[in-house]
XYZ file of C-alpha atoms in Angstrom:
584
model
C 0.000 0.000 0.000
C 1.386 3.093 -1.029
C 1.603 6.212 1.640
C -0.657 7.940 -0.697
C -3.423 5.312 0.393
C -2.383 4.666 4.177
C -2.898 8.567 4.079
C -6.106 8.231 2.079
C -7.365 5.404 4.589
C -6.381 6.853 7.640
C -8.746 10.134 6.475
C -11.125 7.534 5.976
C -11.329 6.203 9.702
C -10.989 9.697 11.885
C -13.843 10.423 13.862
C -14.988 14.175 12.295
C -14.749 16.860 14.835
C -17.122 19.564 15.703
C -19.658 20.613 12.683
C -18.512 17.064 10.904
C -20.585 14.367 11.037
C -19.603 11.300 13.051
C -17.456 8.891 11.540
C -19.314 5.421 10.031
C -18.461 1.696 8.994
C -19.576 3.047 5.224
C -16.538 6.126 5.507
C -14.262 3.510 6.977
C -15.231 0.433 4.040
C -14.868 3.544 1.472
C -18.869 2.841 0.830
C -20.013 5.712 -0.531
C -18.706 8.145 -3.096
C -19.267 11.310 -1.616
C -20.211 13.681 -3.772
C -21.198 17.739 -3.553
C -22.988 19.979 -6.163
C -25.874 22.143 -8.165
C -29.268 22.117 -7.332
C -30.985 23.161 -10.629
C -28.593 20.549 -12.416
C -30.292 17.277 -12.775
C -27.667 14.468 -11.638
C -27.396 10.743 -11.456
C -26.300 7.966 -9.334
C -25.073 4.457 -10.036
C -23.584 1.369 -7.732
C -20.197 1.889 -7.927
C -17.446 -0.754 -6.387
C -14.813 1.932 -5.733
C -15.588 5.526 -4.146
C -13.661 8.410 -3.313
C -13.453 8.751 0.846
C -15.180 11.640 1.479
C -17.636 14.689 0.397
C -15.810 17.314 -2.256
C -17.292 20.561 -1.327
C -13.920 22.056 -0.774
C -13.366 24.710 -4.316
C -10.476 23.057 -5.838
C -9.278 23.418 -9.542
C -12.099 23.108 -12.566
C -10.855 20.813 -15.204
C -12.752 22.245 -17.926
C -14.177 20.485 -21.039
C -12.466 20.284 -24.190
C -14.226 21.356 -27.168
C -14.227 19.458 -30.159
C -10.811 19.632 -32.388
C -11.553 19.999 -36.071
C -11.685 16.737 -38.306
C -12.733 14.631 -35.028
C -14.058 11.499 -36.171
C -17.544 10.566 -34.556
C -16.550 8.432 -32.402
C -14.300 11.081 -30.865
C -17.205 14.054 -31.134
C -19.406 11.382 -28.932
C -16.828 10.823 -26.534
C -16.058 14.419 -26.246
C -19.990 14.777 -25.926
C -19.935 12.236 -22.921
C -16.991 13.763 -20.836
C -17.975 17.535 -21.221
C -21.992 16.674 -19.870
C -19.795 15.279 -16.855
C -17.952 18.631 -15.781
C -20.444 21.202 -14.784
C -20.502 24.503 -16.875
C -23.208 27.082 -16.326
C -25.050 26.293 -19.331
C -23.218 22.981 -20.353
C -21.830 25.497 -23.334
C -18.716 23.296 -24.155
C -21.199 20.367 -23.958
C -23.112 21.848 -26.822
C -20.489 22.754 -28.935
C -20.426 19.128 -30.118
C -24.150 19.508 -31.166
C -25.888 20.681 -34.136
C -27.041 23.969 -34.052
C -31.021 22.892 -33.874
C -29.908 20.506 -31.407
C -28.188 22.797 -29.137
C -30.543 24.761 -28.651
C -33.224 22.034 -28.004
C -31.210 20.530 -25.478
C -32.117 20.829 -21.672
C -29.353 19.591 -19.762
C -30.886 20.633 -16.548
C -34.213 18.445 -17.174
C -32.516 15.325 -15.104
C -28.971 12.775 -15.668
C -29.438 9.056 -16.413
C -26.544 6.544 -15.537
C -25.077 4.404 -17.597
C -23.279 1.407 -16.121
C -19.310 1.921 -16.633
C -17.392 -0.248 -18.783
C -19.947 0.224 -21.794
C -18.287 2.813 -24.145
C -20.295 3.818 -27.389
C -20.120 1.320 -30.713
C -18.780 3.405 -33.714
C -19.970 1.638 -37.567
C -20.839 2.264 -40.823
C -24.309 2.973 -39.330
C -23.322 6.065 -36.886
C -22.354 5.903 -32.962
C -24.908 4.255 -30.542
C -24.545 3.597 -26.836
C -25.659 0.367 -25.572
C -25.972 0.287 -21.663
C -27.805 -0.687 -18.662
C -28.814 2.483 -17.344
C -28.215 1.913 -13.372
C -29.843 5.261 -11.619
C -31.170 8.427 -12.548
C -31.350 12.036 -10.875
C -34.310 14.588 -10.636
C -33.753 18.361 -11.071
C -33.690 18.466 -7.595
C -30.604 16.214 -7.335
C -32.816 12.983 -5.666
C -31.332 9.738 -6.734
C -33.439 7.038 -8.024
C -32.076 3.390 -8.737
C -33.100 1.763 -11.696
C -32.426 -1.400 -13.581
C -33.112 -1.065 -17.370
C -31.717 -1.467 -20.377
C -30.708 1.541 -22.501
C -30.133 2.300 -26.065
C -29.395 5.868 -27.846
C -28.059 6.461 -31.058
C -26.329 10.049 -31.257
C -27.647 10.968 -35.056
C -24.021 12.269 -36.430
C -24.340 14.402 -39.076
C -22.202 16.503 -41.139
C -22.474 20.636 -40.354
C -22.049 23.371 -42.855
C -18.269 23.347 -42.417
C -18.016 19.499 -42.953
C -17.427 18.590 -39.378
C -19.031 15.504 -37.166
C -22.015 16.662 -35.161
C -24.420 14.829 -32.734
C -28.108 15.667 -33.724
C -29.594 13.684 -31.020
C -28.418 14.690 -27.758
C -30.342 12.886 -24.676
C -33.046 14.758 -23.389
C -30.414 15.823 -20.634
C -27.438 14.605 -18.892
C -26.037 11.533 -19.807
C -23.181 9.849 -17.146
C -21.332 6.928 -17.110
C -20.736 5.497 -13.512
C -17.107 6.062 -13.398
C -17.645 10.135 -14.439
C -20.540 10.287 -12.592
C -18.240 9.176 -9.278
C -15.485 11.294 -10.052
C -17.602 14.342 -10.929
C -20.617 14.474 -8.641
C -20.886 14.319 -5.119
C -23.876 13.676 -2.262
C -25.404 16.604 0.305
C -26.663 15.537 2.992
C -29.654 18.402 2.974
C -31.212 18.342 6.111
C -34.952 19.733 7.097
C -36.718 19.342 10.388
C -39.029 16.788 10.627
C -42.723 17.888 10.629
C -43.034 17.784 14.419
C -39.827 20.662 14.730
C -37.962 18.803 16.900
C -35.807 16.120 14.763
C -33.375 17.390 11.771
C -33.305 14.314 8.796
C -31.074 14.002 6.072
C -32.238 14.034 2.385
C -29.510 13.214 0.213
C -29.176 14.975 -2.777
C -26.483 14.451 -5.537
C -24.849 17.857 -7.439
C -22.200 18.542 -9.523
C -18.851 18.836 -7.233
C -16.587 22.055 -7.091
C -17.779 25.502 -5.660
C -21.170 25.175 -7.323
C -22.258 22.283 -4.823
C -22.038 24.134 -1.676
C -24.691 27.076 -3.322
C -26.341 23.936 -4.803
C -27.026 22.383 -1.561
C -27.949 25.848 0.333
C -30.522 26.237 -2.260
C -31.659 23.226 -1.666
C -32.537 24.175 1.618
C -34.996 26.607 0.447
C -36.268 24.632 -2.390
C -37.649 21.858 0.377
C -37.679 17.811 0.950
C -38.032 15.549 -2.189
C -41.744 14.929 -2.765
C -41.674 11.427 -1.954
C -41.648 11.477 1.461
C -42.087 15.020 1.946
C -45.222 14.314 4.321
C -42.363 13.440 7.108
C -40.763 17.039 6.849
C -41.547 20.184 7.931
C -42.162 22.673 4.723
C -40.024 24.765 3.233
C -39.447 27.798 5.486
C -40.711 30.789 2.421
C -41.112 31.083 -1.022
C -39.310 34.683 -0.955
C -36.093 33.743 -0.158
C -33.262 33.046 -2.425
C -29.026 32.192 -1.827
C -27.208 34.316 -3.995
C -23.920 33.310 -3.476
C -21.997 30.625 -0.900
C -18.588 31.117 -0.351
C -15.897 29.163 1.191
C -12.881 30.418 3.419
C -9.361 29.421 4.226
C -10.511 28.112 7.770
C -13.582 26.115 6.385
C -15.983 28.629 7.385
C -18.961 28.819 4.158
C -20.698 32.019 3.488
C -24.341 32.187 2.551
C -25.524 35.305 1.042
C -29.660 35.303 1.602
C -31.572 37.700 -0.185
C -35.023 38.660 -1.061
C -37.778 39.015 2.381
C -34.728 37.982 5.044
C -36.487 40.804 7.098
C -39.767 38.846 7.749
C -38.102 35.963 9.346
C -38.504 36.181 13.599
C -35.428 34.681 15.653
C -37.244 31.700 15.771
C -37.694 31.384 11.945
C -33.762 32.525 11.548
C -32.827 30.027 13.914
C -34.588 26.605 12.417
C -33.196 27.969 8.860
C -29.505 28.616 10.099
C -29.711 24.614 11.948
C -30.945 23.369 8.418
C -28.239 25.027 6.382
C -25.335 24.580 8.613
C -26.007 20.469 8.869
C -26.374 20.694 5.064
C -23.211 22.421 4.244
C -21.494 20.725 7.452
C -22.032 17.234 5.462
C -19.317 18.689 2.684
C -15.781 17.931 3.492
C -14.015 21.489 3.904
C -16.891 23.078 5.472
C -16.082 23.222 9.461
C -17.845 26.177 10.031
C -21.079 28.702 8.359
C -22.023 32.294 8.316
C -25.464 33.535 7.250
C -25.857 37.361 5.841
C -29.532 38.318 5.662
C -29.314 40.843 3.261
C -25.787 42.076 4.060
C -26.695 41.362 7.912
C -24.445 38.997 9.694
C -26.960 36.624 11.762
C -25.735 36.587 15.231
C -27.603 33.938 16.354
C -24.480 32.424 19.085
C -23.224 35.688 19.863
C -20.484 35.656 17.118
C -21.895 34.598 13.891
C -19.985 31.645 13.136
C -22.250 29.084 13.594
C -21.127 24.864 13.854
C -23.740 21.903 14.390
C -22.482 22.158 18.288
C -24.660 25.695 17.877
C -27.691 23.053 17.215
C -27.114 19.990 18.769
C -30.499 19.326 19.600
C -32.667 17.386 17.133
C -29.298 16.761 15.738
C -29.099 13.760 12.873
C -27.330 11.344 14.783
C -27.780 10.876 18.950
C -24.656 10.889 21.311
C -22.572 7.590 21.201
C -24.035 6.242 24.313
C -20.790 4.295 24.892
C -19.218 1.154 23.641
C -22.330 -1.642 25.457
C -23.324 -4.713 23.043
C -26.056 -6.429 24.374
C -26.780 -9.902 23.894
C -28.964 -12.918 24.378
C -27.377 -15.564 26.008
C -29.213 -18.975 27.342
C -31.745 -17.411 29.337
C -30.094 -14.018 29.937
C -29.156 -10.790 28.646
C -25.205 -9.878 28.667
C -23.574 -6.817 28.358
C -20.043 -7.173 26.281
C -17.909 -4.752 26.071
C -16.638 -3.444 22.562
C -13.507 -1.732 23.191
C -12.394 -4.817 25.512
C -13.850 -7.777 23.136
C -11.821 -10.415 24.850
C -13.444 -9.211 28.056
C -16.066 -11.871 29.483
C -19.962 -10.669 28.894
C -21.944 -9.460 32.348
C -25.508 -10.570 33.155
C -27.657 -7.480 33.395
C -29.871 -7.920 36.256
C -33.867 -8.617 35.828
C -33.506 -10.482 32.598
C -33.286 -14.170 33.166
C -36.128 -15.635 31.323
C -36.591 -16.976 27.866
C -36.707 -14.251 25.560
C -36.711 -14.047 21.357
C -35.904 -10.431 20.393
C -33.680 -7.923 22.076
C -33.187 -4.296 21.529
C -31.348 -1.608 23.474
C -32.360 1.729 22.991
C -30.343 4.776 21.462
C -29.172 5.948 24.443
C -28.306 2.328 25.841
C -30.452 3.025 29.138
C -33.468 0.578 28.153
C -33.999 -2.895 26.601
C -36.833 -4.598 25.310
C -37.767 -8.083 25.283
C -39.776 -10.498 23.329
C -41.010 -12.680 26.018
C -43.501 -15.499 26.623
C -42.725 -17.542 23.521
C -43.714 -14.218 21.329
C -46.887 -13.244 23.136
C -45.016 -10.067 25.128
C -42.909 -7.555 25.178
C -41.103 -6.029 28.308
C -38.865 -3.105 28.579
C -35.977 -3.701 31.005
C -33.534 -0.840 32.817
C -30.000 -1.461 31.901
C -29.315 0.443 36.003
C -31.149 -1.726 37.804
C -33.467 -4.304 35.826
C -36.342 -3.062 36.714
C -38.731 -4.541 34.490
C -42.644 -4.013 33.041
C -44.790 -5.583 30.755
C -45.320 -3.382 27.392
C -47.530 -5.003 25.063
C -49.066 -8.256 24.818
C -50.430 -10.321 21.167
C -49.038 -12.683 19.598
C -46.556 -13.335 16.748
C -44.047 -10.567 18.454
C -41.416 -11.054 15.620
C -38.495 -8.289 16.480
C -38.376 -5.038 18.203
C -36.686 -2.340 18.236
C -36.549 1.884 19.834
C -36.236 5.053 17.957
C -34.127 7.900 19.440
C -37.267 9.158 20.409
C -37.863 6.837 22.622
C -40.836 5.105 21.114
C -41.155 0.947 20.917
C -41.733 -0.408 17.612
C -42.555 -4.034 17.245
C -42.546 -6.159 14.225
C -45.587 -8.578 14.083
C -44.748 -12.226 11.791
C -47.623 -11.789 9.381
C -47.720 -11.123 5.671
C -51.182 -8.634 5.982
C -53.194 -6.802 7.843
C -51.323 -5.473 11.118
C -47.507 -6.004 10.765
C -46.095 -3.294 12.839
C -47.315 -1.910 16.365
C -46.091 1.238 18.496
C -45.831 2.563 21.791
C -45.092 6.127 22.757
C -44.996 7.222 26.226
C -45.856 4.081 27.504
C -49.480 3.735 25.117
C -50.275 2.013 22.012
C -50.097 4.263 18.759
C -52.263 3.307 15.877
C -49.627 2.430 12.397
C -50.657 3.043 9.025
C -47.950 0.870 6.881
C -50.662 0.865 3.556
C -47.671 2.960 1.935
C -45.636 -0.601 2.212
C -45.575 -3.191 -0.208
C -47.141 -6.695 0.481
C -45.361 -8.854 2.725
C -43.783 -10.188 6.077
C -41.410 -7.484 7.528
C -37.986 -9.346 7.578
C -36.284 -5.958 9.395
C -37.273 -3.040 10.594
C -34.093 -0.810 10.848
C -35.082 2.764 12.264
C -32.470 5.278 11.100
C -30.223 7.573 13.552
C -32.767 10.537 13.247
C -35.473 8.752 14.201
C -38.158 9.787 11.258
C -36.505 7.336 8.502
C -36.310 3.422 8.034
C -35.033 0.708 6.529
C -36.878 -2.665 5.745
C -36.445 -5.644 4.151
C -40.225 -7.197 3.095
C -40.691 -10.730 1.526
C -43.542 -11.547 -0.410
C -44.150 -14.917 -2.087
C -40.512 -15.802 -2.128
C -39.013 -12.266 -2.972
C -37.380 -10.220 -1.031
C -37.159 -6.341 -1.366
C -34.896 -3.558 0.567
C -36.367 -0.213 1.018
C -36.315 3.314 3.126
C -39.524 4.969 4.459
C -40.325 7.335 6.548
C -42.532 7.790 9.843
C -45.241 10.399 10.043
C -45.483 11.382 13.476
C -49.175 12.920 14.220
C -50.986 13.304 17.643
C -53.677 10.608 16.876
C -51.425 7.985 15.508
C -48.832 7.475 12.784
C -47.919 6.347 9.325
C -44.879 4.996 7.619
C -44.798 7.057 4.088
C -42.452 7.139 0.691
C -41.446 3.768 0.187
C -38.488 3.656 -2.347
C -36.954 0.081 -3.285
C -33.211 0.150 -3.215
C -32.232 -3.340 -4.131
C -30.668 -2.930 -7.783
C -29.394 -5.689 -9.667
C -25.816 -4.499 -9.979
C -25.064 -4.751 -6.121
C -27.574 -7.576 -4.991
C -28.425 -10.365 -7.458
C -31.550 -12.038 -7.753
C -29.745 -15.112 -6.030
C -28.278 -13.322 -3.134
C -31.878 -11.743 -1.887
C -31.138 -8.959 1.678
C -31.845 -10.526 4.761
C -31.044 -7.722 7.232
C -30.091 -3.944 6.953
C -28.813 -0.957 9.486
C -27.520 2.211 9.871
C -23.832 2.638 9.984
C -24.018 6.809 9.577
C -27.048 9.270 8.708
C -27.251 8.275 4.726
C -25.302 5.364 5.338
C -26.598 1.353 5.477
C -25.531 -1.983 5.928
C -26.986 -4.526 4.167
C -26.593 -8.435 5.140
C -27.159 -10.671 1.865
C -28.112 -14.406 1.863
C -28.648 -16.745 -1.040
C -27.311 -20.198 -1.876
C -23.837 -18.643 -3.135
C -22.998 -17.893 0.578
C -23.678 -14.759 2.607
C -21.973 -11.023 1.444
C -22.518 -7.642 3.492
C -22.809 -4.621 1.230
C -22.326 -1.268 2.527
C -24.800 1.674 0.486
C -25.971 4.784 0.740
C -29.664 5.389 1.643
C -30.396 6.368 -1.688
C -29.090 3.036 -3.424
C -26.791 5.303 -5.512
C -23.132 3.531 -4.370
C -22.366 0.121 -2.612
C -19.271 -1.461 -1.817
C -18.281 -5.040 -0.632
C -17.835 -5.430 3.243
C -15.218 -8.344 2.503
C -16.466 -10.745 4.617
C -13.344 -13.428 5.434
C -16.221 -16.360 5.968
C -19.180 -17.051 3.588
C -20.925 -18.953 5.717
C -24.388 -18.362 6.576
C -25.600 -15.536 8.701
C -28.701 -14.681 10.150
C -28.208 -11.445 11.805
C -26.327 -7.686 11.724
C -26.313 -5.347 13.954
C -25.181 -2.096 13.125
C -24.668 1.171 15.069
C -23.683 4.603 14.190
C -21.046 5.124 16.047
C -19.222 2.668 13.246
C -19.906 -0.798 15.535
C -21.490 -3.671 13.652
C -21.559 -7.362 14.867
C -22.780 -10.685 12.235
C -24.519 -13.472 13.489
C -24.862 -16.910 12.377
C -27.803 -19.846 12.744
C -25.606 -21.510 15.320
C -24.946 -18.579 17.595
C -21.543 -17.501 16.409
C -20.746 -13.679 16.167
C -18.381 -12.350 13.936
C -16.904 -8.417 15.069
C -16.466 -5.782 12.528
C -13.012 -4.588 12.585
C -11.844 -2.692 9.760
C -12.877 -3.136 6.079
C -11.336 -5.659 5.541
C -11.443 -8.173 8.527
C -14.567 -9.690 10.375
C -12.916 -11.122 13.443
C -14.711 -14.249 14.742
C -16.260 -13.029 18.807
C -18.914 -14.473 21.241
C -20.661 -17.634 20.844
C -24.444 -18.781 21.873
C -25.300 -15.806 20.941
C -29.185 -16.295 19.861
C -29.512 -12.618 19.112
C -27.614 -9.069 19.330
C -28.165 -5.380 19.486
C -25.995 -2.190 19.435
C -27.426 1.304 20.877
């Protein structure tokens, strides 16, 4: 390994200091190519195997385009074509010097990117130039990735102009992106909105073009408000009469935004829940440590000093404290505590939980566990302190369970229809509407740091889908909204179906895969837009992960054996009789 890459990989494993998010397994298994960019620039997102480590928000130097040389060939003027839609320009005007002139100005590279799977370059004949690809992801204007798995086909119409010279006549309707351009050349925002209650702030990745232009992309992304998918979960856009005119970055990390239009209407209240939004946004770019907001040439000195970091708005931050380094684990008839930084250290029985029990979960701030008891007919929450213990919720076919950093119980039922999820809040039952989820048993249930998003893995009838959601928290009852399947062929094959998922980070998953070819964890983004092998050392079969944010994940297999996460490349074999697992 060259000291280029020890460098590279050590940046990979820090754990980010103040205004950084928290480092994750995904950083430290290079999962996700993190991206930064433009917010009216429709962009694209494919599975990619290799990613750069982290976010490029930082203004570096533009490589710009290369127009086309005279007497190209049109192979070369399609080539060109390809690698000048992948560098942003305002106006893509490079880009459309390899067009007719009609064509040109038909063109609307802002209308949305498609991604083409790498490795598929265009087919020069007798006939013309034609790309033959499976297109692997798509983005919206907004920048909101979408995974798809279809085939794609577009011939460029070359053409001769009036001064003899190769021109494409049928552009795409607007970007077009390999994978491997689309990595180097675009990069993910972590845009962050409160959740409709006001109290939670949830990530909603968006993908821009990187350079300068993604840190004003993702401010105005702020203002522009959630995806519409789940946008039911968030709270709306603050006002339609404000606008980012410029974002700038300093020599000490600190970003700029420039706010114009009606900054004078907004109350400190109003000030404060934009300034939280933007600074997590920007904060989720690597070289932004720091952010100052000027409402129309006014400083907002909402600390005292103007410089604002995610410390200024901890609360309803993304991510909860690390509650410490507790794994907690079913044991024979017991619950033990092991320790994570002292593995070889012998697990402790926590007091008040020897009986028989099925499911296990510790909540987010490690305090409280709850049990499926009774041979799945209850559920009883447990204090870490002192075991005392109470009955929660009684039924029957208690499958799983599991807390969200709220503090609410959510407990997965084993049936295909009808009732399949149940929730308590504040000690009483809270009606579920899951009518937004496909058809099928609930396989995992996988609330996300924040609280207001999930993960699940559904089967129905012998397939099994991955997906996120997200909760809808209202004061009679709530829903689980915007189901988007993430399972794309590239990174999970139709023989290696999920069997569990978690969170390693706020965007950032874990995905366990089965399948008679032997088990394989995948780390991806929330989005589905880049995966990466977890390199397990065994393929033998598993039946269990448990991830945490903090960058903890443990595997378990049908005959109790746990395997620890160590770096990404080792799975070190750990406990034994281990009949289930859970990380805060």
């Amino acid at each position: 390994m060259t000291r280029a890459q020890l460098a590279r990989r050590a940046r990979l494993v820090r754990t980010a200091g103040a205004g950084r998010w928290p480092a994750t397994i995904v950083g430290t298994l290079c999962f996700l190519a993190l991206l930064a960019g433009c917010v009216a620039v429709p962009t694209s997102g494919p599975v990619e195997r290799h990613a750069p480590a982290e976010q490029q928000a930082n203004p570096g130097v533009d490589i710009a385009p290369v127009p086309p040389a005279q007497g190209a060939s049109p192979g070369l003027i399609v080539e060109g074509f390809l690698h000048a839609m992948a560098t942003y320009q305002p106006g893509y005007a490079v880009a459309r010097e390899f067009l007719t002139p009609e064509a040109a100005e038909a063109w609307q590279p802002e209308s949305g990117v498609e991604i083409y799977a790498a490795g598929f370059p265009p087919q020069v004949s007798d006939a013309g130039v034609v790309l033959t690809a499976p297109l692997v992801g798509t983005l919206d204007p907004r920048g909101s990735f979408t995974p798809v798995d279809t085939p794609y086909l577009h011939d460029f119409g070359l053409v001769r102009d009036a001064e003899n010279q190769w021109r494409i006549s049928r552009p795409p309707r607007g970007l077009l992106v390999s994978q491997s351009l689309f990595t180097g050349s675009w990069a993910r925002a972590d845009v962050c909105f409160w959740d409709v209650t006001g109290n939670w702030l949830v990530p909603d990745p968006r993908f821009f073009p990187s350079g300068a232009f993604g840190m004003l992309a993702t401010a105005r992304a702020v203002l522009t408000g959630p995806a519409p998918q789940a946008s039911a979960a968030y709270a709306p856009a603050l006002s339609d009469h404000l606008e980012v005119s410029s974002v700038t970055l300093g020599t000490a990390g600190m970003a700029t935004v420039e706010l114009t239009g009606d900054t004078d209407a907004l109350d400190a209240a109003a000030r404060r829940r934009l300034a939280a939004e933007l600074v997590w946004s920007l904060s989720s770019l690597e070289g932004v440590l720091s952010v100052r907001v000027r409402g129309s040439g006014v400083v907002w000195e909402l600390n005292g000093t103007g410089v604002l970091t995610t410390a200024d708005f901890g609360q309803g931050a993304p991510v909860p404290p690390d509650p410490g380094d507790g794994v907690y684990l079913l044991r024979g008839d017991a619950v033990e505590r092991a320790s994570w930084s002292e593995p070889l250290a012998a697990p402790q029985p926590l007091p008040g939980t020897t009986r028989p029990a099925s499911g296990l979960a510790v909540g987010a701030d490690g305090q409280t566990l709850a049990l499926i008891t009774d041979d799945g007919t209850r559920v009883r929450s447990v204090s870490v302190r002192d075991g005392a213990s109470r009955e929660e919720l009684n039924g029957s076919g208690f499958a799983a369970v599991r807390w969200t950093r709220q503090g609410e119980l959510w407990v997965v039922l084993d049936r295909t229809r009808g009732t399949r999820l149940r929730a308590l809040r504040d000690g009483r039952e809270v009606p579920v509407d899951t009518d937004a989820l496909p058809a099928g048993r609930i396989r995992s249930y996988a609330p996300a740091p924040d609280g207001v998003r999930v993960a699940l893995v559904i089967e129905n009838q012998g397939r099994t889908v991955l997906g996120v959601a997200a909760v809808v928290r209202g004061q009679t009852g709530m829903s689980v909204v915007g189901w988007r399947q993430l399972t794309p062929s590239s990174w999970a094959k139709s023989n290696q179906p999920p069997v569990d998922v978690g969170w390693t980070g706020t965007a950032s998953l874990l995905v366990l895969l089965g399948g008679s070819t032997g088990a394989r964890v995948v780390g991806v983004d929330s989005e589905g837009a880049v995966a990466t092998d977890a390199r397990l050392n065994d393929t033998a079969a598993l039946v269990q992960l448990a991830s945490s944010p903090s960058g903890r994940a443990v595997l378990r297999g049908p005959d109790g054996q746990t395997w620890r996460f160590v770096d990404g490349f080792t799975w070190e074999p750990w406990l034994d009789r281990v009949a289930a697992v859970s990380l805060p």
